[in-house]
Amino acid sequence: MLGATALAVLGCTPPPTTAQVTGPLALDVPELCTKCLEVLRCESGDRETIYVLHEKSFGAQIATIWTYLVWLVRAKTEDFRDASILVRERVAGEWGPVSRTDDLRARLDIWNRRIELPGAVISLKDASWTDAAGARLGRCTQLRNLDASRFLKELP
């Protein structure tokens, strides 16, 4: 195996060993948890967007074992999760009906500690929520375990 100096001489950079963004995270979405249901509630004025990152399928859970082994040699920089997006708006002080989009993919950018979704990016570092072009939309909170399940059941 080539050392970092030999790789640099050959014009290659060694693979990253840690995330570029470090320190405490405002949102903790574990990239190797196969049975985790993650619910991120993002608010912007009278609009609420709920991002649901689903548990991994059985095949993806098996593949995670391989990921653990690869991490011994090279740090993981991304992961993917099936996702759903639920949107509702407040009209006259009351939440309106929920529109739902399923069968989406979310990319967990481990290197930059963010989640990339269709049309949006959520920073795990500071919980900021931006559109794909980088314009600020609002902030997100993470619902955990029973709170997440209860919240999803209570949506109309």
XYZ file of N, CA, C and O in Angstrom:
624
model
N 0.849 -1.180 0.000
C 0.000 0.000 0.000
C 0.891 1.238 0.000
O 1.869 1.314 0.735
N 0.557 2.229 -0.801
C 1.359 3.440 -0.916
C 1.079 4.381 0.237
O -0.050 4.527 0.680
N 2.103 5.060 0.721
C 1.949 6.054 1.770
C 1.439 7.359 1.193
O 1.402 7.568 -0.027
N 1.077 8.301 2.078
C 0.542 9.594 1.651
C 1.553 10.371 0.823
O 1.193 11.017 -0.162
N 2.841 10.290 1.181
C 3.874 11.000 0.424
C 3.991 10.453 -0.987
O 4.061 11.210 -1.960
N 3.980 9.126 -1.127
C 4.077 8.511 -2.450
C 2.868 8.874 -3.299
O 2.995 9.155 -4.492
N 1.685 8.903 -2.700
C 0.482 9.280 -3.436
C 0.569 10.733 -3.910
O 0.177 11.057 -5.025
N 1.096 11.626 -3.056
C 1.231 13.036 -3.423
C 2.196 13.202 -4.587
O 1.966 14.002 -5.492
N 3.317 12.448 -4.582
C 4.292 12.512 -5.667
C 3.656 12.059 -6.973
O 3.918 12.603 -8.042
N 2.777 11.063 -6.912
C 2.107 10.556 -8.108
C 0.957 11.461 -8.559
O 0.316 11.198 -9.559
N 0.699 12.526 -7.816
C -0.375 13.445 -8.190
C -1.714 13.030 -7.627
O -2.740 13.594 -7.989
N -1.738 12.079 -6.739
C -2.982 11.627 -6.117
C -3.034 12.153 -4.689
O -2.011 12.344 -4.055
N -4.222 12.374 -4.218
C -4.361 12.750 -2.817
C -4.891 11.549 -2.060
O -5.696 10.781 -2.594
N -4.420 11.369 -0.850
C -4.920 10.236 -0.074
C -6.398 10.431 0.244
O -6.876 11.559 0.279
N -7.120 9.361 0.461
C -8.539 9.485 0.779
C -8.717 10.190 2.116
O -7.848 10.135 2.981
N -9.840 10.905 2.298
C -10.059 11.602 3.563
C -10.210 10.598 4.708
O -10.703 9.497 4.518
N -9.761 11.018 5.868
C -9.897 10.157 7.045
C -10.953 10.677 8.002
O -11.469 9.938 8.826
N -11.287 11.956 7.902
C -12.337 12.537 8.733
C -13.148 13.498 7.890
O -12.718 13.917 6.815
N -14.304 13.888 8.399
C -15.154 14.844 7.694
C -14.490 16.208 7.662
O -13.751 16.576 8.571
N -14.747 16.967 6.609
C -14.204 18.315 6.500
C -14.816 19.206 7.578
O -14.149 20.038 8.160
N -16.098 19.055 7.831
C -16.800 19.831 8.844
C -16.772 19.031 10.136
O -17.251 17.903 10.186
N -16.201 19.610 11.180
C -16.092 18.912 12.453
C -16.783 19.718 13.545
O -17.289 20.804 13.304
N -16.753 19.190 14.733
C -17.348 19.871 15.868
C -18.737 19.349 16.153
O -19.214 18.423 15.496
N -19.412 19.930 17.113
C -20.755 19.459 17.447
C -21.724 19.729 16.295
O -21.606 20.727 15.593
N -22.649 18.809 16.112
C -23.649 18.937 15.050
C -25.007 19.293 15.659
O -25.393 18.753 16.694
N -25.730 20.179 14.995
C -27.069 20.546 15.455
C -28.064 19.426 15.175
O -29.018 19.236 15.917
N -27.847 18.691 14.092
C -28.696 17.560 13.722
C -27.806 16.329 13.616
O -26.761 16.371 12.982
N -28.227 15.239 14.223
C -27.419 14.027 14.223
C -28.119 12.936 13.418
O -29.004 12.260 13.923
N -27.737 12.805 12.165
C -28.285 11.767 11.288
C -27.166 10.762 11.036
O -26.265 11.023 10.246
N -27.194 9.620 11.730
C -26.107 8.653 11.587
C -26.139 7.968 10.219
O -27.138 7.387 9.831
N -25.022 8.054 9.515
C -24.974 7.520 8.152
C -24.912 6.005 8.095
O -25.193 5.421 7.068
N -24.543 5.350 9.181
C -24.442 3.893 9.152
C -25.594 3.192 9.876
O -25.581 1.978 9.993
N -26.566 3.925 10.344
C -27.693 3.306 11.029
C -28.689 2.791 9.992
O -29.282 3.570 9.245
N -28.866 1.489 9.937
C -29.730 0.902 8.914
C -31.194 0.864 9.333
O -32.077 0.782 8.500
N -31.471 0.909 10.623
C -32.840 0.805 11.121
C -33.386 2.141 11.613
O -34.406 2.186 12.284
N -32.697 3.227 11.303
C -33.107 4.542 11.778
C -34.140 5.171 10.847
O -33.951 5.197 9.631
N -35.205 5.664 11.437
C -36.170 6.502 10.735
C -35.850 7.920 11.170
O -35.919 8.240 12.354
N -35.455 8.761 10.246
C -35.098 10.138 10.571
C -36.171 11.069 10.037
O -36.552 10.983 8.862
N -36.665 11.947 10.885
C -37.682 12.917 10.500
C -37.132 14.307 10.800
O -36.802 14.623 11.942
N -37.034 15.115 9.751
C -36.534 16.482 9.865
C -37.675 17.434 9.533
O -38.250 17.363 8.442
N -37.997 18.286 10.470
C -39.111 19.230 10.319
C -38.532 20.608 10.062
O -37.871 21.185 10.916
N -38.782 21.139 8.870
C -38.208 22.420 8.457
C -39.327 23.436 8.298
O -40.342 23.160 7.652
N -39.128 24.613 8.890
C -40.173 25.635 8.862
C -39.673 26.919 8.222
O -38.526 27.312 8.417
N -40.569 27.534 7.481
C -40.282 28.801 6.823
C -41.590 29.583 6.722
O -42.424 29.294 5.863
N -41.782 30.512 7.637
C -43.014 31.292 7.625
C -44.228 30.414 7.848
O -44.318 29.695 8.834
N -45.153 30.443 6.917
C -46.380 29.663 7.020
C -46.297 28.329 6.287
O -47.318 27.723 5.972
N -45.103 27.880 6.007
C -44.909 26.615 5.297
C -44.031 25.688 6.134
O -43.020 26.104 6.690
N -44.441 24.442 6.187
C -43.677 23.433 6.906
C -43.396 22.276 5.953
O -44.294 21.789 5.277
N -42.125 21.889 5.891
C -41.717 20.764 5.055
C -41.109 19.713 5.970
O -40.229 20.012 6.767
N -41.610 18.492 5.853
C -41.118 17.390 6.667
C -40.402 16.422 5.739
O -40.987 15.929 4.774
N -39.136 16.181 6.039
C -38.345 15.236 5.272
C -38.237 13.953 6.085
O -37.818 13.986 7.243
N -38.629 12.845 5.487
C -38.572 11.553 6.157
C -37.523 10.704 5.445
O -37.658 10.409 4.257
N -36.477 10.343 6.186
C -35.458 9.434 5.666
C -35.793 8.058 6.220
O -35.755 7.839 7.433
N -36.147 7.150 5.342
C -36.655 5.840 5.744
C -35.545 4.886 6.163
O -34.377 5.074 5.807
N -35.953 3.834 6.880
C -35.027 2.750 7.204
C -34.513 2.164 5.900
O -35.207 2.180 4.887
N -33.318 1.609 5.958
C -32.762 0.993 4.756
C -33.427 -0.359 4.500
O -33.866 -1.036 5.430
N -33.481 -0.740 3.240
C -34.037 -2.042 2.872
C -33.120 -3.149 3.384
O -31.982 -2.906 3.781
N -33.601 -4.382 3.344
C -32.806 -5.508 3.819
C -31.481 -5.599 3.063
O -30.423 -5.771 3.655
N -31.535 -5.465 1.744
C -30.312 -5.525 0.937
C -29.338 -4.415 1.295
O -28.128 -4.631 1.375
N -29.860 -3.212 1.529
C -29.003 -2.091 1.910
C -28.414 -2.307 3.299
O -27.289 -1.884 3.580
N -29.160 -2.967 4.174
C -28.626 -3.274 5.504
C -27.446 -4.227 5.394
O -26.431 -4.060 6.069
N -27.564 -5.224 4.527
C -26.459 -6.165 4.314
C -25.257 -5.429 3.729
O -24.114 -5.651 4.129
N -25.515 -4.521 2.795
C -24.424 -3.752 2.184
C -23.706 -2.883 3.208
O -22.516 -2.585 3.050
N -24.392 -2.493 4.273
C -23.766 -1.673 5.302
C -22.640 -2.432 5.993
O -21.653 -1.836 6.431
N -22.764 -3.746 6.080
C -21.679 -4.547 6.655
C -20.416 -4.342 5.830
O -19.324 -4.151 6.366
N -20.554 -4.362 4.519
C -19.419 -4.111 3.625
C -18.861 -2.705 3.870
O -17.662 -2.493 3.896
N -19.743 -1.742 4.074
C -19.319 -0.374 4.326
C -18.443 -0.296 5.573
O -17.426 0.396 5.588
N -18.835 -0.995 6.629
C -18.015 -1.007 7.844
C -16.613 -1.528 7.538
O -15.623 -0.988 8.016
N -16.530 -2.566 6.721
C -15.219 -3.132 6.378
C -14.399 -2.161 5.536
O -13.193 -2.013 5.741
N -15.032 -1.490 4.594
C -14.333 -0.525 3.744
C -13.822 0.637 4.581
O -12.746 1.173 4.325
N -14.573 1.019 5.615
C -14.150 2.141 6.462
C -12.808 1.873 7.129
O -12.128 2.797 7.543
N -12.434 0.613 7.243
C -11.129 0.304 7.825
C -10.001 0.787 6.927
O -8.897 1.041 7.378
N -10.274 0.921 5.627
C -9.266 1.325 4.656
C -9.488 2.759 4.182
O -8.556 3.531 4.025
N -10.727 3.111 3.941
C -11.038 4.422 3.372
C -12.304 4.977 3.998
O -13.323 4.291 4.058
N -12.259 6.228 4.432
C -13.416 6.854 5.059
C -14.555 6.999 4.055
O -14.335 7.272 2.874
N -15.754 6.810 4.534
C -16.945 6.961 3.700
C -17.255 8.451 3.569
O -17.162 9.197 4.542
N -17.610 8.897 2.379
C -17.898 10.312 2.168
C -19.368 10.585 1.855
O -19.793 11.730 1.882
N -20.144 9.545 1.547
C -21.566 9.756 1.256
C -22.362 8.491 1.526
O -21.818 7.396 1.603
N -23.650 8.683 1.671
C -24.578 7.575 1.819
C -25.897 8.028 1.210
O -26.126 9.226 1.016
N -26.756 7.084 0.903
C -28.049 7.399 0.298
C -29.166 6.746 1.090
O -29.002 5.634 1.590
N -30.292 7.445 1.191
C -31.454 6.910 1.885
C -32.692 7.207 1.052
O -32.796 8.256 0.405
N -33.657 6.286 1.074
C -34.955 6.558 0.480
C -35.627 7.643 1.316
O -35.468 7.677 2.546
N -36.358 8.522 0.653
C -36.944 9.653 1.373
C -38.344 9.968 0.880
O -38.727 9.612 -0.239
N -39.083 10.648 1.729
C -40.392 11.209 1.390
C -40.389 12.660 1.832
O -39.700 13.027 2.788
N -41.164 13.474 1.141
C -41.300 14.877 1.513
C -42.778 15.165 1.716
O -43.608 14.873 0.854
N -43.094 15.737 2.874
C -44.461 16.127 3.201
C -44.474 17.635 3.375
O -43.611 18.183 4.075
N -45.431 18.307 2.749
C -45.504 19.763 2.810
C -46.917 20.165 3.218
O -47.899 19.608 2.732
N -46.984 21.139 4.126
C -48.278 21.718 4.477
C -48.097 23.200 4.737
O -47.024 23.644 5.120
N -49.169 23.947 4.497
C -49.122 25.390 4.679
C -50.200 25.819 5.654
O -51.257 25.204 5.741
N -49.885 26.893 6.378
C -50.832 27.444 7.336
C -51.691 28.480 6.622
O -51.187 29.402 6.001
N -53.006 28.288 6.719
C -53.957 29.220 6.119
C -54.903 29.677 7.225
O -55.528 28.843 7.891
N -54.990 30.981 7.428
C -55.836 31.557 8.466
C -55.552 30.927 9.832
O -56.470 30.618 10.596
N -54.281 30.704 10.128
C -53.879 30.177 11.430
C -54.005 28.679 11.602
O -53.638 28.137 12.632
N -54.534 27.974 10.612
C -54.711 26.517 10.692
C -53.860 25.829 9.635
O -53.713 26.336 8.523
N -53.317 24.661 9.988
C -52.546 23.890 9.020
C -53.478 23.279 7.995
O -54.501 22.693 8.342
N -53.130 23.433 6.737
C -53.909 22.863 5.651
C -53.555 21.404 5.419
O -52.785 20.804 6.180
N -54.091 20.818 4.353
C -53.803 19.410 4.058
C -52.330 19.199 3.690
O -51.646 20.116 3.256
N -51.895 17.975 3.865
C -50.512 17.610 3.601
C -50.382 17.064 2.187
O -51.157 16.199 1.780
N -49.430 17.588 1.433
C -49.109 16.977 0.145
C -47.857 16.138 0.359
O -46.948 16.538 1.080
N -47.830 14.974 -0.248
C -46.743 14.019 0.007
C -46.125 13.555 -1.305
O -46.828 13.257 -2.260
N -44.794 13.488 -1.314
C -44.060 12.954 -2.452
C -43.169 11.832 -1.930
O -42.362 12.044 -1.026
N -43.335 10.637 -2.493
C -42.563 9.473 -2.072
C -41.561 9.073 -3.155
O -41.496 9.692 -4.214
N -40.846 7.997 -2.890
C -39.891 7.410 -3.843
C -38.793 8.386 -4.266
O -38.432 8.463 -5.427
N -38.279 9.130 -3.301
C -37.183 10.053 -3.555
C -35.904 9.506 -2.928
O -35.946 8.577 -2.131
N -34.768 10.089 -3.282
C -33.481 9.689 -2.705
C -32.850 10.906 -2.050
O -32.826 11.997 -2.624
N -32.326 10.699 -0.868
C -31.576 11.730 -0.165
C -30.114 11.300 -0.138
O -29.810 10.123 0.048
N -29.225 12.254 -0.342
C -27.785 11.985 -0.277
C -27.244 12.593 1.003
O -27.378 13.786 1.232
N -26.641 11.764 1.830
C -25.977 12.238 3.032
C -24.528 12.521 2.664
O -23.775 11.603 2.363
N -24.177 13.785 2.641
C -22.810 14.213 2.335
C -22.048 14.221 3.654
O -22.121 15.181 4.428
N -21.347 13.145 3.928
C -20.654 12.980 5.199
C -19.477 13.936 5.302
O -19.165 14.454 6.366
N -18.823 14.191 4.193
C -17.657 15.065 4.162
C -18.013 16.483 4.582
O -17.319 17.112 5.357
N -19.144 17.008 4.067
C -19.572 18.380 4.374
C -20.668 18.435 5.431
O -21.165 19.512 5.740
N -21.081 17.295 5.944
C -22.115 17.194 6.981
C -23.393 17.922 6.575
O -23.829 18.882 7.196
N -23.988 17.406 5.499
C -25.260 17.958 5.038
C -26.067 16.878 4.345
O -25.534 15.837 3.960
N -27.351 17.138 4.181
C -28.246 16.228 3.487
C -28.756 16.953 2.251
O -29.292 18.060 2.344
N -28.570 16.325 1.102
C -29.034 16.892 -0.160
C -30.308 16.165 -0.563
O -30.330 14.942 -0.692
N -31.373 16.930 -0.739
C -32.677 16.399 -1.112
C -33.128 17.083 -2.397
O -32.572 18.115 -2.773
N -34.129 16.546 -3.072
C -34.619 17.229 -4.270
C -35.055 18.659 -3.936
O -35.983 18.872 -3.156
N -34.323 19.632 -4.461
C -34.665 21.041 -4.278
C -34.219 21.676 -2.977
O -34.522 22.841 -2.735
N -33.523 20.933 -2.106
C -33.142 21.513 -0.818
C -31.875 20.867 -0.268
O -31.518 19.752 -0.639
N -31.230 21.606 0.633
C -30.043 21.121 1.341
C -30.209 21.485 2.814
O -30.578 22.618 3.144
N -29.938 20.526 3.691
C -30.011 20.759 5.136
C -28.611 20.567 5.711
O -28.000 19.520 5.520
N -28.126 21.586 6.411
C -26.819 21.504 7.058
C -26.969 20.820 8.410
O -27.783 21.239 9.242
N -26.191 19.764 8.633
C -26.221 19.091 9.926
C -25.465 19.900 10.973
O -25.701 19.762 12.167
N -24.570 20.755 10.539
C -23.750 21.562 11.450
C -24.586 22.595 12.189
O -24.503 22.728 13.394
N -25.420 23.346 11.453
C -26.169 24.430 12.093
C -27.685 24.354 11.867
O -28.409 25.278 12.227
N -28.174 23.276 11.266
C -29.607 23.040 11.027
C -30.222 24.038 10.051
O -31.438 24.183 9.986
N -29.396 24.725 9.262
C -29.947 25.652 8.278
C -30.509 24.872 7.094
O -30.052 23.791 6.765
N -31.513 25.456 6.469
C -32.242 24.832 5.365
C -32.196 25.802 4.194
O -32.624 26.946 4.314
N -31.627 25.362 3.073
C -31.513 26.217 1.897
C -32.106 25.507 0.684
O -32.273 24.283 0.688
N -32.402 26.294 -0.347
C -32.828 25.661 -1.592
C -31.578 25.182 -2.337
O -30.453 25.397 -1.880
N -31.768 24.536 -3.471
C -30.648 23.953 -4.213
C -29.637 25.010 -4.663
O -28.456 24.721 -4.820
N -30.082 26.258 -4.841
C -29.190 27.341 -5.275
C -28.474 28.004 -4.099
O -27.616 28.849 -4.299
N -28.838 27.633 -2.867
C -28.174 28.187 -1.688
C -28.933 29.284 -0.975
O -28.454 29.827 0.022
N -30.121 29.652 -1.464
C -30.922 30.684 -0.800
C -31.535 30.114 0.483
O -32.088 29.015 0.482
N -31.428 30.866 1.557
C -31.918 30.416 2.862
C -33.442 30.297 2.879
O -34.150 31.209 2.485
N -33.909 29.129 3.357
C -35.349 28.896 3.487
C -35.805 28.970 4.939
O -36.919 29.392 5.226
N -34.975 28.509 5.856
C -35.345 28.489 7.265
C -34.433 27.556 8.043
O -33.272 27.357 7.677
N -34.983 26.967 9.109
C -34.220 26.056 9.960
C -34.986 24.757 10.128
O -36.191 24.710 9.972
N -34.244 23.715 10.505
C -34.848 22.398 10.696
C -34.613 21.911 12.122
O -33.624 22.283 12.759
N -35.530 21.095 12.581
C -35.361 20.388 13.844
C -35.499 18.905 13.544
O -36.111 18.510 12.551
N -34.939 18.109 14.410
C -34.961 16.657 14.230
C -35.890 16.052 15.273
O -35.758 16.335 16.463
N -36.826 15.241 14.797
C -37.733 14.544 15.705
C -37.173 13.155 15.933
O -36.771 12.469 14.998
N -37.144 12.726 17.163
C -36.537 11.447 17.513
C -37.576 10.395 17.892
O -38.587 10.703 18.506
N -37.268 9.171 17.544
C -37.957 7.955 17.960
C -39.474 8.084 18.063
O -40.141 8.245 17.063
N -40.007 8.024 19.279
C -41.456 8.047 19.466
C -42.057 9.372 19.026
O -43.167 9.402 18.509
N -41.335 10.478 19.240
C -41.832 11.783 18.802
C -42.030 11.799 17.292
O -43.017 12.327 16.789
N -41.087 11.224 16.555
C -41.182 11.183 15.093
C -42.365 10.325 14.658
O -43.162 10.735 13.815
N -42.503 9.145 15.234
C -43.617 8.252 14.879
C -44.955 8.884 15.222
O -45.887 8.845 14.426
N -45.051 9.471 16.395
C -46.293 10.116 16.834
C -46.629 11.287 15.917
O -47.778 11.454 15.497
N -45.643 12.101 15.576
C -45.858 13.259 14.717
C -46.370 12.812 13.336
O -47.335 13.392 12.828
N -45.762 11.795 12.756
C -46.184 11.332 11.433
C -47.603 10.764 11.470
O -48.368 10.948 10.527
N -47.982 10.093 12.547
C -49.345 9.541 12.681
C -50.382 10.634 12.842
O -51.524 10.474 12.410
N -50.003 11.759 13.454
C -50.943 12.841 13.710
C -51.188 13.727 12.486
O -52.138 14.498 12.473
N -50.324 13.629 11.470
C -50.541 14.440 10.270
C -51.821 14.018 9.576
O -52.104 12.832 9.460
N -52.604 14.999 9.109
C -53.869 14.633 8.418
C -53.616 13.944 7.090
O -52.624 14.036 6.489
